[in-house]
Coordinates of C-alpha atoms (C1' of nucleotides) in Angstrom, one line a residue:
Chain A
M1 CA -30.0 11.7 -39.1
R2 CA -31.9 12.0 -35.9
S3 CA -32.1 14.6 -33.2
N4 CA -32.1 13.3 -29.7
D5 CA -33.6 15.5 -27.1
G6 CA -31.9 14.1 -23.9
S7 CA -34.9 14.7 -21.8
D8 CA -37.4 12.7 -23.8
G9 CA -39.5 11.0 -21.2
D10 CA -37.5 8.6 -19.1
G11 CA -40.0 8.8 -16.4
S12 CA -39.2 10.1 -12.9
G13 CA -39.2 7.1 -10.5
G14 CA -36.5 6.0 -8.1
D15 CA -33.9 7.7 -6.0
G16 CA -31.7 9.0 -8.8
G17 CA -34.4 8.7 -11.3
A18 CA -35.4 12.3 -11.5
A19 CA -32.7 12.7 -14.1
G20 CA -33.3 9.2 -15.7
F21 CA -29.6 8.3 -15.6
E22 CA -26.7 7.9 -13.2
A23 CA -23.0 8.1 -13.6
S24 CA -20.3 6.5 -11.5
L25 CA -16.5 6.3 -11.5
V26 CA -14.7 3.0 -11.7
A27 CA -11.3 2.0 -10.7
A28 CA -9.7 -1.5 -9.9
G29 CA -13.1 -3.1 -10.3
V30 CA -14.7 -0.8 -7.7
T31 CA -17.5 1.6 -8.5
F32 CA -17.8 5.0 -6.8
D33 CA -21.4 6.0 -7.1
G34 CA -23.8 8.6 -5.6
R35 CA -24.2 6.6 -2.4
D36 CA -20.4 6.7 -1.8
A37 CA -20.3 10.4 -2.5
T38 CA -23.1 11.0 0.0
L39 CA -21.2 9.0 2.6
L40 CA -18.0 11.1 2.1
R41 CA -20.0 14.3 2.3
A42 CA -21.7 13.2 5.4
I43 CA -18.4 12.4 7.0
A44 CA -17.1 15.8 6.1
D45 CA -20.2 17.4 7.6
A46 CA -20.3 15.3 10.8
G47 CA -16.5 15.1 11.3
S48 CA -16.8 11.4 12.0
V49 CA -17.7 8.1 10.4
S50 CA -20.1 7.2 13.3
G51 CA -21.9 10.5 13.0
A52 CA -22.2 10.1 9.2
A53 CA -23.4 6.6 9.5
S54 CA -26.0 7.5 12.0
E55 CA -27.1 10.5 9.9
L56 CA -27.5 8.2 6.9
G57 CA -29.2 5.3 8.8
R58 CA -26.3 3.0 8.0
S59 CA -24.2 0.7 10.1
R60 CA -20.9 2.1 11.1
A61 CA -19.1 -1.2 10.5
R62 CA -20.4 -1.3 6.9
A63 CA -19.5 2.3 6.3
L64 CA -16.0 1.7 7.5
S65 CA -15.8 -1.4 5.5
R66 CA -17.0 0.4 2.4
L67 CA -14.4 3.1 3.0
E68 CA -11.7 0.5 3.0
T69 CA -12.9 -1.0 -0.2
L70 CA -13.0 2.5 -1.8
E71 CA -9.5 3.3 -0.5
D72 CA -8.1 0.1 -2.0
A73 CA -9.3 1.3 -5.4
F74 CA -9.1 5.1 -5.3
G75 CA -6.4 5.8 -2.7
D76 CA -6.6 7.3 0.8
L77 CA -9.9 9.1 1.3
V78 CA -10.5 9.5 5.0
E79 CA -8.0 10.2 7.8
R80 CA -9.4 8.5 10.9
R81 CA -8.3 9.4 14.4
R82 CA -9.1 7.3 17.5
G83 CA -9.2 9.1 20.9
G84 CA -8.2 12.6 21.6
A85 CA -10.4 15.7 21.8
D86 CA -14.0 14.8 20.9
G87 CA -13.1 11.1 21.3
G88 CA -11.7 10.9 17.8
G89 CA -12.9 11.8 14.4
S90 CA -12.5 11.6 10.7
R91 CA -11.8 14.1 8.0
L92 CA -11.5 13.9 4.2
T93 CA -8.2 13.8 2.5
R94 CA -7.3 16.0 -0.4
G95 CA -7.7 12.8 -2.5
A96 CA -11.3 12.5 -1.3
R97 CA -12.1 16.0 -2.2
A98 CA -10.6 15.6 -5.6
L99 CA -12.6 12.4 -6.1
L100 CA -15.8 14.1 -5.1
A101 CA -14.9 17.0 -7.5
R102 CA -14.4 14.5 -10.2
F103 CA -17.6 12.8 -9.5
D104 CA -19.5 16.1 -9.5
R105 CA -17.9 17.1 -12.8
L106 CA -18.9 13.8 -14.3
A107 CA -22.5 14.2 -13.0
A108 CA -22.6 17.8 -14.2
A109 CA -21.2 16.7 -17.6
L110 CA -23.8 14.0 -17.8
A111 CA -26.5 16.4 -16.8
G112 CA -25.2 18.8 -19.4
T113 CA -25.0 16.1 -22.0
A114 CA -28.3 14.6 -21.3
G115 CA -30.0 18.0 -21.3
A116 CA -28.5 19.1 -24.5
A117 CA -30.2 18.0 -27.7
E118 CA -27.8 16.0 -29.9
S119 CA -28.1 15.4 -33.6
V120 CA -27.1 12.1 -34.9
F121 CA -26.1 11.5 -38.5
E122 CA -25.6 8.1 -40.2
G123 CA -22.6 8.0 -42.5
V124 CA -19.7 6.1 -43.9
V125 CA -16.1 6.9 -43.2
E126 CA -14.3 8.0 -46.4
G127 CA -10.9 8.4 -44.9
R128 CA -8.9 9.1 -41.8
D129 CA -6.5 11.9 -41.0
G130 CA -5.0 11.0 -37.6
E131 CA -7.6 11.4 -35.0
L132 CA -10.1 12.9 -37.5
A133 CA -12.4 11.0 -39.8
V134 CA -13.9 12.3 -43.0
V135 CA -17.5 11.0 -43.1
D136 CA -20.0 11.0 -46.0
T137 CA -23.5 11.8 -44.7
D138 CA -26.8 12.7 -46.3
A139 CA -26.1 16.3 -45.4
G140 CA -22.7 16.2 -47.1
S141 CA -19.2 15.4 -46.2
L142 CA -17.9 16.4 -42.7
R143 CA -15.0 15.9 -40.4
A144 CA -15.3 14.4 -36.9
L145 CA -13.3 12.9 -34.2
A146 CA -13.2 9.2 -34.4
V147 CA -14.0 7.8 -31.0
G148 CA -14.9 4.4 -29.4
D149 CA -13.1 1.1 -29.1
P150 CA -12.3 0.3 -31.8
D151 CA -12.5 3.7 -33.4
P152 CA -13.9 3.8 -36.9
A153 CA -11.8 3.1 -39.9
A154 CA -12.3 3.9 -43.6
G155 CA -15.3 2.1 -44.9
D156 CA -17.0 1.7 -41.5
R157 CA -20.6 2.7 -41.1
V158 CA -20.7 5.3 -38.3
Q159 CA -23.0 7.5 -36.3
V160 CA -21.9 11.0 -36.1
S161 CA -23.1 13.1 -33.3
V162 CA -22.9 16.8 -32.5
R163 CA -24.5 18.7 -29.6
A164 CA -26.9 21.4 -30.3
D165 CA -24.8 23.8 -28.1
A166 CA -21.8 23.2 -30.4
V167 CA -23.7 24.4 -33.5
T168 CA -23.2 28.0 -34.5
L169 CA -25.6 29.7 -36.9
H170 CA -24.7 32.2 -39.6
D171 CA -26.4 34.5 -42.0
P172 CA -26.1 32.8 -45.5
D173 CA -25.1 36.2 -47.0
G174 CA -22.6 37.0 -44.3
T175 CA -18.8 37.0 -45.0
P176 CA -17.3 34.1 -43.1
S177 CA -14.3 35.0 -41.1
A178 CA -11.1 33.7 -42.7
D179 CA -9.5 32.4 -39.5
A180 CA -10.7 29.4 -37.7
T181 CA -14.1 29.1 -39.3
S182 CA -12.8 27.5 -42.4
A183 CA -11.9 24.5 -40.4
R184 CA -15.5 24.0 -39.4
N185 CA -18.1 21.7 -40.9
R186 CA -20.6 24.0 -42.7
F187 CA -24.0 23.3 -44.0
P188 CA -26.5 25.6 -45.6
G189 CA -30.2 24.9 -44.9
D190 CA -33.6 26.2 -43.8
A191 CA -34.7 26.8 -40.3
I192 CA -37.8 24.6 -39.9
G193 CA -38.2 25.0 -36.1
V194 CA -37.6 28.0 -34.0
D195 CA -38.6 27.6 -30.3
R196 CA -37.8 30.6 -28.2
G197 CA -37.1 30.5 -24.5
D198 CA -36.4 33.4 -22.2
A199 CA -32.8 33.8 -23.3
V200 CA -32.1 30.8 -25.5
V201 CA -33.6 29.5 -28.7
D202 CA -33.9 25.9 -29.9
V203 CA -33.5 25.8 -33.6
R204 CA -33.9 22.9 -36.1
V205 CA -32.3 23.2 -39.4
D206 CA -33.1 21.1 -42.5
V207 CA -29.6 20.5 -43.9
G208 CA -30.8 17.8 -46.4
A209 CA -30.5 14.9 -44.1
E210 CA -33.2 12.6 -42.9
E211 CA -33.9 14.6 -39.8
P212 CA -33.0 18.2 -38.9
L213 CA -29.9 19.4 -37.2
A214 CA -30.5 20.9 -33.8
A215 CA -28.8 24.1 -32.6
L216 CA -29.0 25.9 -29.3
V217 CA -28.3 29.6 -29.6
T218 CA -28.9 32.7 -27.5
V219 CA -31.9 35.0 -28.2
D220 CA -29.3 37.7 -29.0
S221 CA -27.8 35.6 -31.8
A222 CA -31.2 34.7 -33.2
D223 CA -32.3 38.3 -33.3
R224 CA -29.0 39.4 -34.9
L225 CA -29.5 36.8 -37.6
G226 CA -33.2 37.7 -38.1
L227 CA -33.8 34.0 -37.5
H228 CA -37.3 32.9 -38.4
E229 CA -39.0 29.7 -39.5
G230 CA -38.5 29.0 -43.1
G231 CA -35.6 31.3 -43.4
A232 CA -32.3 30.3 -44.9
V233 CA -29.4 29.9 -42.5
V234 CA -25.9 28.3 -42.4
A235 CA -25.0 26.0 -39.6
S236 CA -21.4 25.3 -38.6
F237 CA -19.7 23.2 -35.9
K238 CA -16.1 22.4 -35.2
A239 CA -14.6 19.1 -36.4
T240 CA -13.3 18.6 -32.9
A241 CA -16.8 19.0 -31.4
T242 CA -18.1 16.3 -33.7
R243 CA -17.9 12.6 -32.7
A244 CA -18.0 9.6 -35.0
T245 CA -18.6 6.1 -33.5
R246 CA -19.1 2.8 -35.3
S247 CA -22.7 1.9 -35.7
K248 CA -23.8 -0.9 -33.3
A249 CA -25.1 -4.2 -34.7
A250 CA -28.0 -4.9 -32.3
G251 CA -31.0 -6.1 -34.3
D252 CA -29.2 -7.6 -37.2
A253 CA -30.2 -11.1 -36.0
D254 CA -33.9 -10.3 -36.1
E255 CA -34.3 -11.5 -39.6
R256 CA -33.1 -15.0 -38.5
T257 CA -36.1 -15.5 -36.3
E258 CA -38.7 -14.4 -38.9
Chain B
M1 CA -10.0 27.9 -12.7
R2 CA -8.9 24.3 -13.3
S3 CA -8.6 22.2 -16.4
N4 CA -9.8 18.7 -16.0
D5 CA -8.4 16.2 -18.5
G6 CA -11.1 13.5 -18.3
S7 CA -8.6 10.8 -18.8
D8 CA -6.4 11.6 -15.9
G9 CA -5.3 8.2 -14.5
D10 CA -8.3 6.5 -13.1
G11 CA -6.6 3.2 -13.6
S12 CA -7.9 0.5 -15.8
G13 CA -9.3 -2.3 -13.7
G14 CA -12.8 -3.9 -13.8
D15 CA -15.2 -4.7 -16.6
G16 CA -16.1 -1.2 -17.6
G17 CA -13.0 0.2 -16.0
A18 CA -11.0 1.0 -19.1
A19 CA -12.9 4.3 -19.3
G20 CA -12.9 4.9 -15.6
F21 CA -16.6 5.6 -15.5
E22 CA -20.0 4.1 -16.2
A23 CA -23.3 5.5 -17.0
S24 CA -26.7 3.9 -16.7
L25 CA -30.3 4.7 -17.4
V26 CA -32.8 4.8 -14.5
A27 CA -36.6 4.4 -14.6
A28 CA -39.0 3.4 -11.8
G29 CA -36.2 2.7 -9.5
V30 CA -34.7 0.2 -11.9
T31 CA -31.2 0.7 -13.3
F32 CA -30.3 -0.3 -16.9
D33 CA -26.6 -0.8 -17.1
G34 CA -24.0 -2.3 -19.3
R35 CA -24.7 -5.8 -18.1
D36 CA -28.4 -5.4 -19.2
A37 CA -27.3 -4.0 -22.6
T38 CA -25.1 -7.0 -23.1
L39 CA -27.9 -9.3 -22.3
L40 CA -30.2 -7.7 -24.8
R41 CA -27.6 -7.8 -27.5
A42 CA -26.8 -11.4 -26.8
I43 CA -30.5 -12.2 -27.2
A44 CA -30.7 -10.4 -30.5
D45 CA -27.6 -12.3 -31.7
A46 CA -28.7 -15.8 -30.4
G47 CA -32.4 -15.3 -31.2
S48 CA -33.2 -16.8 -27.8
V49 CA -32.9 -16.1 -24.1
S50 CA -31.4 -19.6 -23.4
G51 CA -28.8 -19.1 -26.1
A52 CA -27.9 -15.7 -24.8
A53 CA -27.7 -16.9 -21.2
S54 CA -25.5 -19.8 -22.2
E55 CA -23.2 -17.5 -24.2
L56 CA -22.9 -15.1 -21.2
G57 CA -22.5 -17.9 -18.6
R58 CA -25.7 -16.8 -16.9
S59 CA -28.6 -18.8 -15.6
R60 CA -31.6 -18.7 -17.9
A61 CA -34.0 -18.3 -15.0
R62 CA -32.1 -15.2 -13.8
A63 CA -31.9 -13.7 -17.3
L64 CA -35.7 -14.2 -17.7
S65 CA -36.3 -12.7 -14.3
R66 CA -34.1 -9.7 -15.0
L67 CA -35.9 -9.1 -18.3
E68 CA -39.2 -9.0 -16.4
T69 CA -37.8 -6.5 -14.0
L70 CA -36.5 -4.3 -16.8
E71 CA -39.8 -4.6 -18.7
D72 CA -41.7 -3.5 -15.6
A73 CA -39.6 -0.2 -15.6
F74 CA -38.8 0.4 -19.3
G75 CA -41.7 -1.3 -21.2
D76 CA -41.7 -4.3 -23.4
L77 CA -38.2 -5.3 -24.5
V78 CA -38.3 -8.9 -25.7
E79 CA -41.0 -10.8 -27.5
R80 CA -40.8 -14.4 -26.4
R81 CA -42.2 -17.3 -28.3
R82 CA -42.6 -20.8 -26.9
G83 CA -42.7 -23.7 -29.3
G84 CA -42.8 -23.4 -33.1
A85 CA -40.1 -23.7 -35.6
D86 CA -36.7 -24.0 -33.8
G87 CA -38.6 -24.8 -30.6
G88 CA -39.3 -21.2 -29.8
G89 CA -37.2 -18.1 -29.6
S90 CA -37.0 -14.4 -28.6
R91 CA -36.5 -11.2 -30.4
L92 CA -36.0 -7.6 -29.4
T93 CA -38.9 -5.2 -29.6
R94 CA -38.6 -1.7 -31.1
G95 CA -38.6 -0.4 -27.6
A96 CA -35.6 -2.5 -26.7
R97 CA -33.7 -1.3 -29.7
A98 CA -34.6 2.3 -28.8
L99 CA -33.5 1.7 -25.2
L100 CA -30.1 0.3 -26.4
A101 CA -29.7 3.2 -28.8
R102 CA -30.4 5.6 -25.9
F103 CA -27.9 3.8 -23.7
D104 CA -25.3 3.8 -26.5
R105 CA -25.8 7.5 -27.0
L106 CA -25.4 8.2 -23.3
A107 CA -22.3 6.1 -23.2
A108 CA -20.9 7.7 -26.3
A109 CA -21.7 11.2 -25.1
L110 CA -20.1 10.5 -21.8
A111 CA -17.1 9.0 -23.5
G112 CA -16.9 12.0 -25.7
T113 CA -17.3 14.3 -22.8
A114 CA -15.0 12.5 -20.5
G115 CA -12.3 12.3 -23.2
A116 CA -12.5 16.0 -23.8
A117 CA -10.6 18.2 -21.5
E118 CA -12.9 20.6 -19.6
S119 CA -12.0 23.9 -18.1
V120 CA -13.6 24.8 -14.8
F121 CA -13.9 28.4 -13.6
E122 CA -14.9 29.5 -10.1
G123 CA -17.2 32.5 -10.1
V124 CA -20.1 34.4 -8.7
V125 CA -23.4 34.9 -10.5
E126 CA -23.9 38.6 -11.1
G127 CA -27.3 38.3 -12.7
R128 CA -29.7 36.2 -14.6
D129 CA -31.3 36.6 -18.0
G130 CA -33.8 33.7 -18.4
E131 CA -31.8 30.5 -18.8
L132 CA -28.5 32.4 -18.9
A133 CA -26.4 33.6 -16.0
V134 CA -23.8 36.3 -16.1
V135 CA -20.9 35.1 -14.0
D136 CA -17.9 37.1 -12.8
T137 CA -14.7 35.0 -12.9
D138 CA -11.0 35.7 -12.6
A139 CA -10.8 35.6 -16.4
G140 CA -13.6 38.2 -16.7
S141 CA -17.3 38.3 -17.0
L142 CA -19.0 35.6 -19.1
R143 CA -22.4 34.2 -19.9
A144 CA -23.4 30.6 -19.3
L145 CA -26.4 28.3 -19.1
A146 CA -27.5 27.9 -15.5
V147 CA -28.0 24.2 -14.8
G148 CA -28.5 21.9 -11.9
D149 CA -31.2 21.5 -9.3
P150 CA -31.6 24.2 -8.0
D151 CA -30.0 26.2 -10.7
P152 CA -27.8 29.1 -9.6
A153 CA -29.3 32.4 -8.7
A154 CA -27.7 35.9 -8.5
G155 CA -25.1 35.9 -5.7
D156 CA -24.4 32.2 -5.8
R157 CA -20.9 30.9 -6.0
V158 CA -20.7 28.7 -9.1
Q159 CA -18.4 26.5 -11.1
V160 CA -18.4 27.3 -14.8
S161 CA -17.4 24.6 -17.1
V162 CA -16.6 24.6 -20.8
R163 CA -15.4 21.8 -22.9
A164 CA -12.1 22.2 -24.8
D165 CA -13.9 21.2 -28.0
A166 CA -16.3 24.0 -27.6
V167 CA -13.5 26.6 -27.6
T168 CA -12.6 28.4 -30.8
L169 CA -9.3 30.2 -31.2
H170 CA -8.8 33.4 -33.2
D171 CA -5.9 35.6 -34.3
P172 CA -5.9 38.6 -32.0
D173 CA -5.4 40.8 -35.0
G174 CA -8.2 39.3 -37.0
T175 CA -11.5 41.0 -37.7
P176 CA -14.2 39.2 -35.8
S177 CA -17.2 38.3 -37.9
A178 CA -20.2 40.5 -37.1
D179 CA -22.7 37.8 -37.0
A180 CA -23.0 35.2 -34.2
T181 CA -19.5 35.6 -32.9
S182 CA -20.4 38.7 -30.9
A183 CA -22.7 36.6 -28.7
R184 CA -19.7 34.5 -27.6
N185 CA -17.7 34.7 -24.5
R186 CA -14.3 36.1 -25.6
F187 CA -11.0 36.2 -23.8
P188 CA -7.6 37.3 -25.0
G189 CA -4.6 35.5 -23.6
D190 CA -1.4 33.7 -24.3
A191 CA -0.9 30.1 -25.5
I192 CA 1.1 28.5 -22.8
G193 CA 0.8 24.9 -24.0
V194 CA 0.5 23.6 -27.5
D195 CA 0.5 19.8 -27.8
R196 CA 0.1 18.5 -31.3
G197 CA -1.4 15.2 -32.3
D198 CA -1.7 13.8 -35.8
A199 CA -4.7 15.9 -36.7
V200 CA -5.7 17.7 -33.5
V201 CA -4.0 20.0 -31.1
D202 CA -4.5 20.4 -27.4
V203 CA -3.9 24.1 -26.5
R204 CA -3.8 25.7 -23.1
V205 CA -4.4 29.4 -22.9
D206 CA -3.6 31.7 -20.0
V207 CA -6.6 34.0 -19.8
G208 CA -5.8 35.5 -16.5
A209 CA -7.5 32.9 -14.3
E210 CA -5.9 30.5 -11.8
E211 CA -5.4 27.8 -14.4
P212 CA -5.4 27.8 -18.1
L213 CA -8.3 27.4 -20.5
A214 CA -8.2 24.3 -22.6
A215 CA -9.0 24.2 -26.2
L216 CA -9.1 21.4 -28.7
V217 CA -8.6 22.5 -32.3
T218 CA -7.6 20.9 -35.6
V219 CA -4.0 21.1 -36.9
D220 CA -5.4 23.0 -39.8
S221 CA -6.8 25.7 -37.5
A222 CA -3.6 25.8 -35.5
D223 CA -1.4 26.3 -38.6
R224 CA -3.7 28.9 -40.0
L225 CA -3.4 30.9 -36.8
G226 CA 0.3 30.4 -36.7
L227 CA -0.3 29.0 -33.2
H228 CA 2.8 28.6 -31.0
E229 CA 3.7 28.6 -27.4
G230 CA 3.9 32.0 -25.9
G231 CA 1.9 33.6 -28.8
A232 CA -1.1 35.8 -28.2
V233 CA -4.5 34.3 -29.1
V234 CA -8.1 35.0 -28.5
A235 CA -10.3 32.2 -27.2
S236 CA -14.1 32.2 -27.6
F237 CA -16.9 29.9 -26.8
K238 CA -20.7 30.1 -27.0
A239 CA -22.7 31.1 -24.0
T240 CA -25.0 28.1 -24.7
A241 CA -22.0 25.7 -24.6
T242 CA -21.0 27.0 -21.2
R243 CA -22.5 25.6 -18.0
A244 CA -22.7 27.1 -14.5
T245 CA -23.6 24.9 -11.6
R246 CA -23.7 25.9 -7.9
S247 CA -20.5 25.0 -6.0
K248 CA -20.7 22.0 -3.8
A249 CA -20.1 22.3 0.0
A250 CA -17.9 19.3 0.7
G251 CA -14.9 20.1 2.8
D252 CA -16.5 23.2 4.5
A253 CA -16.8 21.2 7.7
D254 CA -13.1 20.4 7.8
E255 CA -12.2 23.4 10.0
R256 CA -14.5 22.1 12.7
T257 CA -12.3 19.0 13.2
E258 CA -9.1 20.9 13.5
Chain C
dG1 C1' -47.3 -39.8 -31.2
dG2 C1' -42.4 -38.7 -30.3
dA3 C1' -38.6 -35.6 -30.7
dC4 C1' -36.8 -31.2 -30.5
dG5 C1' -35.5 -26.8 -28.4
dT6 C1' -37.5 -23.1 -26.8
dT7 C1' -40.1 -20.5 -22.9
dG8 C1' -42.2 -20.7 -18.0
dT9 C1' -41.8 -21.7 -13.3
dT10 C1' -39.9 -23.4 -9.0
dT11 C1' -36.6 -25.1 -5.6
dC12 C1' -32.0 -25.4 -3.7
dG13 C1' -27.8 -23.7 -2.2
dA14 C1' -23.9 -20.5 -2.3
dC15 C1' -22.4 -16.0 -2.0
dA16 C1' -22.8 -11.0 -1.3
dT17 C1' -24.6 -7.1 1.1
dG18 C1' -25.6 -4.6 5.0
dG19 C1' -27.8 -3.4 9.7
dA20 C1' -27.6 -4.5 14.8
dA21 C1' -24.9 -5.4 18.6
dA22 C1' -21.0 -6.2 21.3
dC23 C1' -16.2 -6.0 22.9
dA24 C1' -11.7 -3.6 22.6
dA25 C1' -8.5 0.3 22.1
dC26 C1' -7.4 5.0 21.9
dG27 C1' -6.2 9.8 23.8
dA28 C1' -8.0 14.1 25.7
dT29 C1' -10.3 15.9 29.7
dC30 C1' -11.7 16.2 34.4
Chain D
dG1 C1' -8.1 6.7 37.4
dA2 C1' -12.7 7.3 35.4
dT3 C1' -15.3 9.3 31.8
dC4 C1' -16.2 10.3 27.2
dG5 C1' -16.9 9.5 22.2
dT6 C1' -14.5 8.2 18.7
dT7 C1' -12.2 4.2 15.7
dG8 C1' -11.3 -0.9 15.1
dT9 C1' -13.0 -5.4 14.8
dT10 C1' -16.0 -9.3 15.0
dT11 C1' -20.2 -12.0 15.2
dC12 C1' -25.0 -12.7 14.1
dC13 C1' -28.8 -12.5 11.3
dA14 C1' -31.8 -11.1 7.5
dT15 C1' -32.3 -10.0 2.9
dG16 C1' -30.9 -9.9 -1.8
dT17 C1' -28.6 -11.9 -5.9
dC18 C1' -27.7 -15.5 -8.9
dG19 C1' -26.2 -20.1 -10.9
dA20 C1' -27.7 -25.0 -11.2
dA21 C1' -31.1 -28.1 -11.8
dA22 C1' -35.5 -30.0 -12.6
dC23 C1' -40.3 -30.3 -14.1
dA24 C1' -44.0 -28.4 -17.2
dA25 C1' -45.8 -26.4 -21.4
dC26 C1' -45.6 -25.1 -26.1
dG27 C1' -45.9 -25.7 -31.4
dT28 C1' -43.5 -27.3 -35.4
dC29 C1' -41.5 -31.2 -37.7
dC30 C1' -40.9 -36.0 -38.8

DNA sequence: GGACGTTGTTTCGACATGGAAACAACGATC
DNA sequence: GATCGTTGTTTCCATGTCGAAACAACGTCC
């Protein structure tokens, strides 16, 4: 099992490179990326395609052409008016605003995902229960959502990932609530890393796997638990917040070239 | 507040289009995308760049050129050998395998995130406590991680998002555990949608906001709670699993064009 | 030494992308 | 009717991307 800290040194070059990643929406073979979002926003701000193109240092013909391509794939995005007061103008459709919102959410989700440490377990699927898979890992048996194409079947080697922000920590002597908590994956272990921020704490828990399980909790929670390095703790996370994907095969062919 | 079901009909065109989105890594102005990952994997499989290029229907010269560009940005990726047994060959470096792993994790995380319904609340930041923000929403006051660039400050209008898989449901008559649960955002409400799958249940909870809060729980949990449409339920989610980002301004200029 | 199959490099040509420029059309305003 | 500033459309040109093809170099194997 490995912990992946999403901000581990991608470098900071390039236009979108501050974050080290980019996300885009795809439909009908057309990609809606940050450049397209910028164009739509500039149109909304300027109230016209010509104003937006000028602002962005782009050719109006190309901007219009791009809008047509995007509209073919994503539906109407810009209402364009020729003549009239102000000579004409353009405004975003509801569809455009929805598309931008979706793009923003994707970007935010990615930023949230990339910024959140994620623990990865290696394991083997022991069985399936509908959308859930029971996976045997070094830390013990756990339940996870089977995702990917194709999703993992019994016997498959999988990688199980869980975000640090999905992990809840408990006092090992506490009485677990009888309601939803018994549907959670639970692992007792020892806190081997406790890094305090202003209001949140990064915790690493040795649950018996190769590498520690990462948890992100509030300072309030940590204090309430009396959390300290070396102390015993119980980590839990929902089955539905746990993902199992089939392990990828890259590198298997290396032995052939030796 | 809106719920965003990440799989809401993007269409299924294009190479990566089945999922409706793509993510890529960026370093030094160079983008590492699915096409690059496919090339690296084909090289590992074929044991040579020429074999890989042939398999992919690409020109060898371009594949080699692309590898050089990628290596300038991401470090050594392919060890290439000219002559020798088999005439030569190529193998992936550790760095290449790490890069592929990182790309896969990003893709998997995004797939996991996008496939999970996400509830979005509108709100205003009332105050900050280090990395956490206290946000006033229609559903009530909650705590969330302040993310984005710049991250939200007191007084900012924000969008608060929480994944359905981060939401835990409780019996309203149950005794909350005294440990970590009191650091959670908690909202009582009524289940207005209960859609059962084989092993997981999509639940929508009316918590008093404009749109319902989405939760993804196991069938076991739902049964244990006696969850049914119209029934009272308490929803909770960790502050550290909640994100607050500043609201975007697109569309504000629309009134100017009226 | 010749054969083999790879990497290394270059040239050519086709296609895609995108800015600059120009002409045409539109509808409100004066 | 003329003016204005937008949209609509087209052409031209420069740059970028990428496959096809060819020549060169390499090191093992026969």
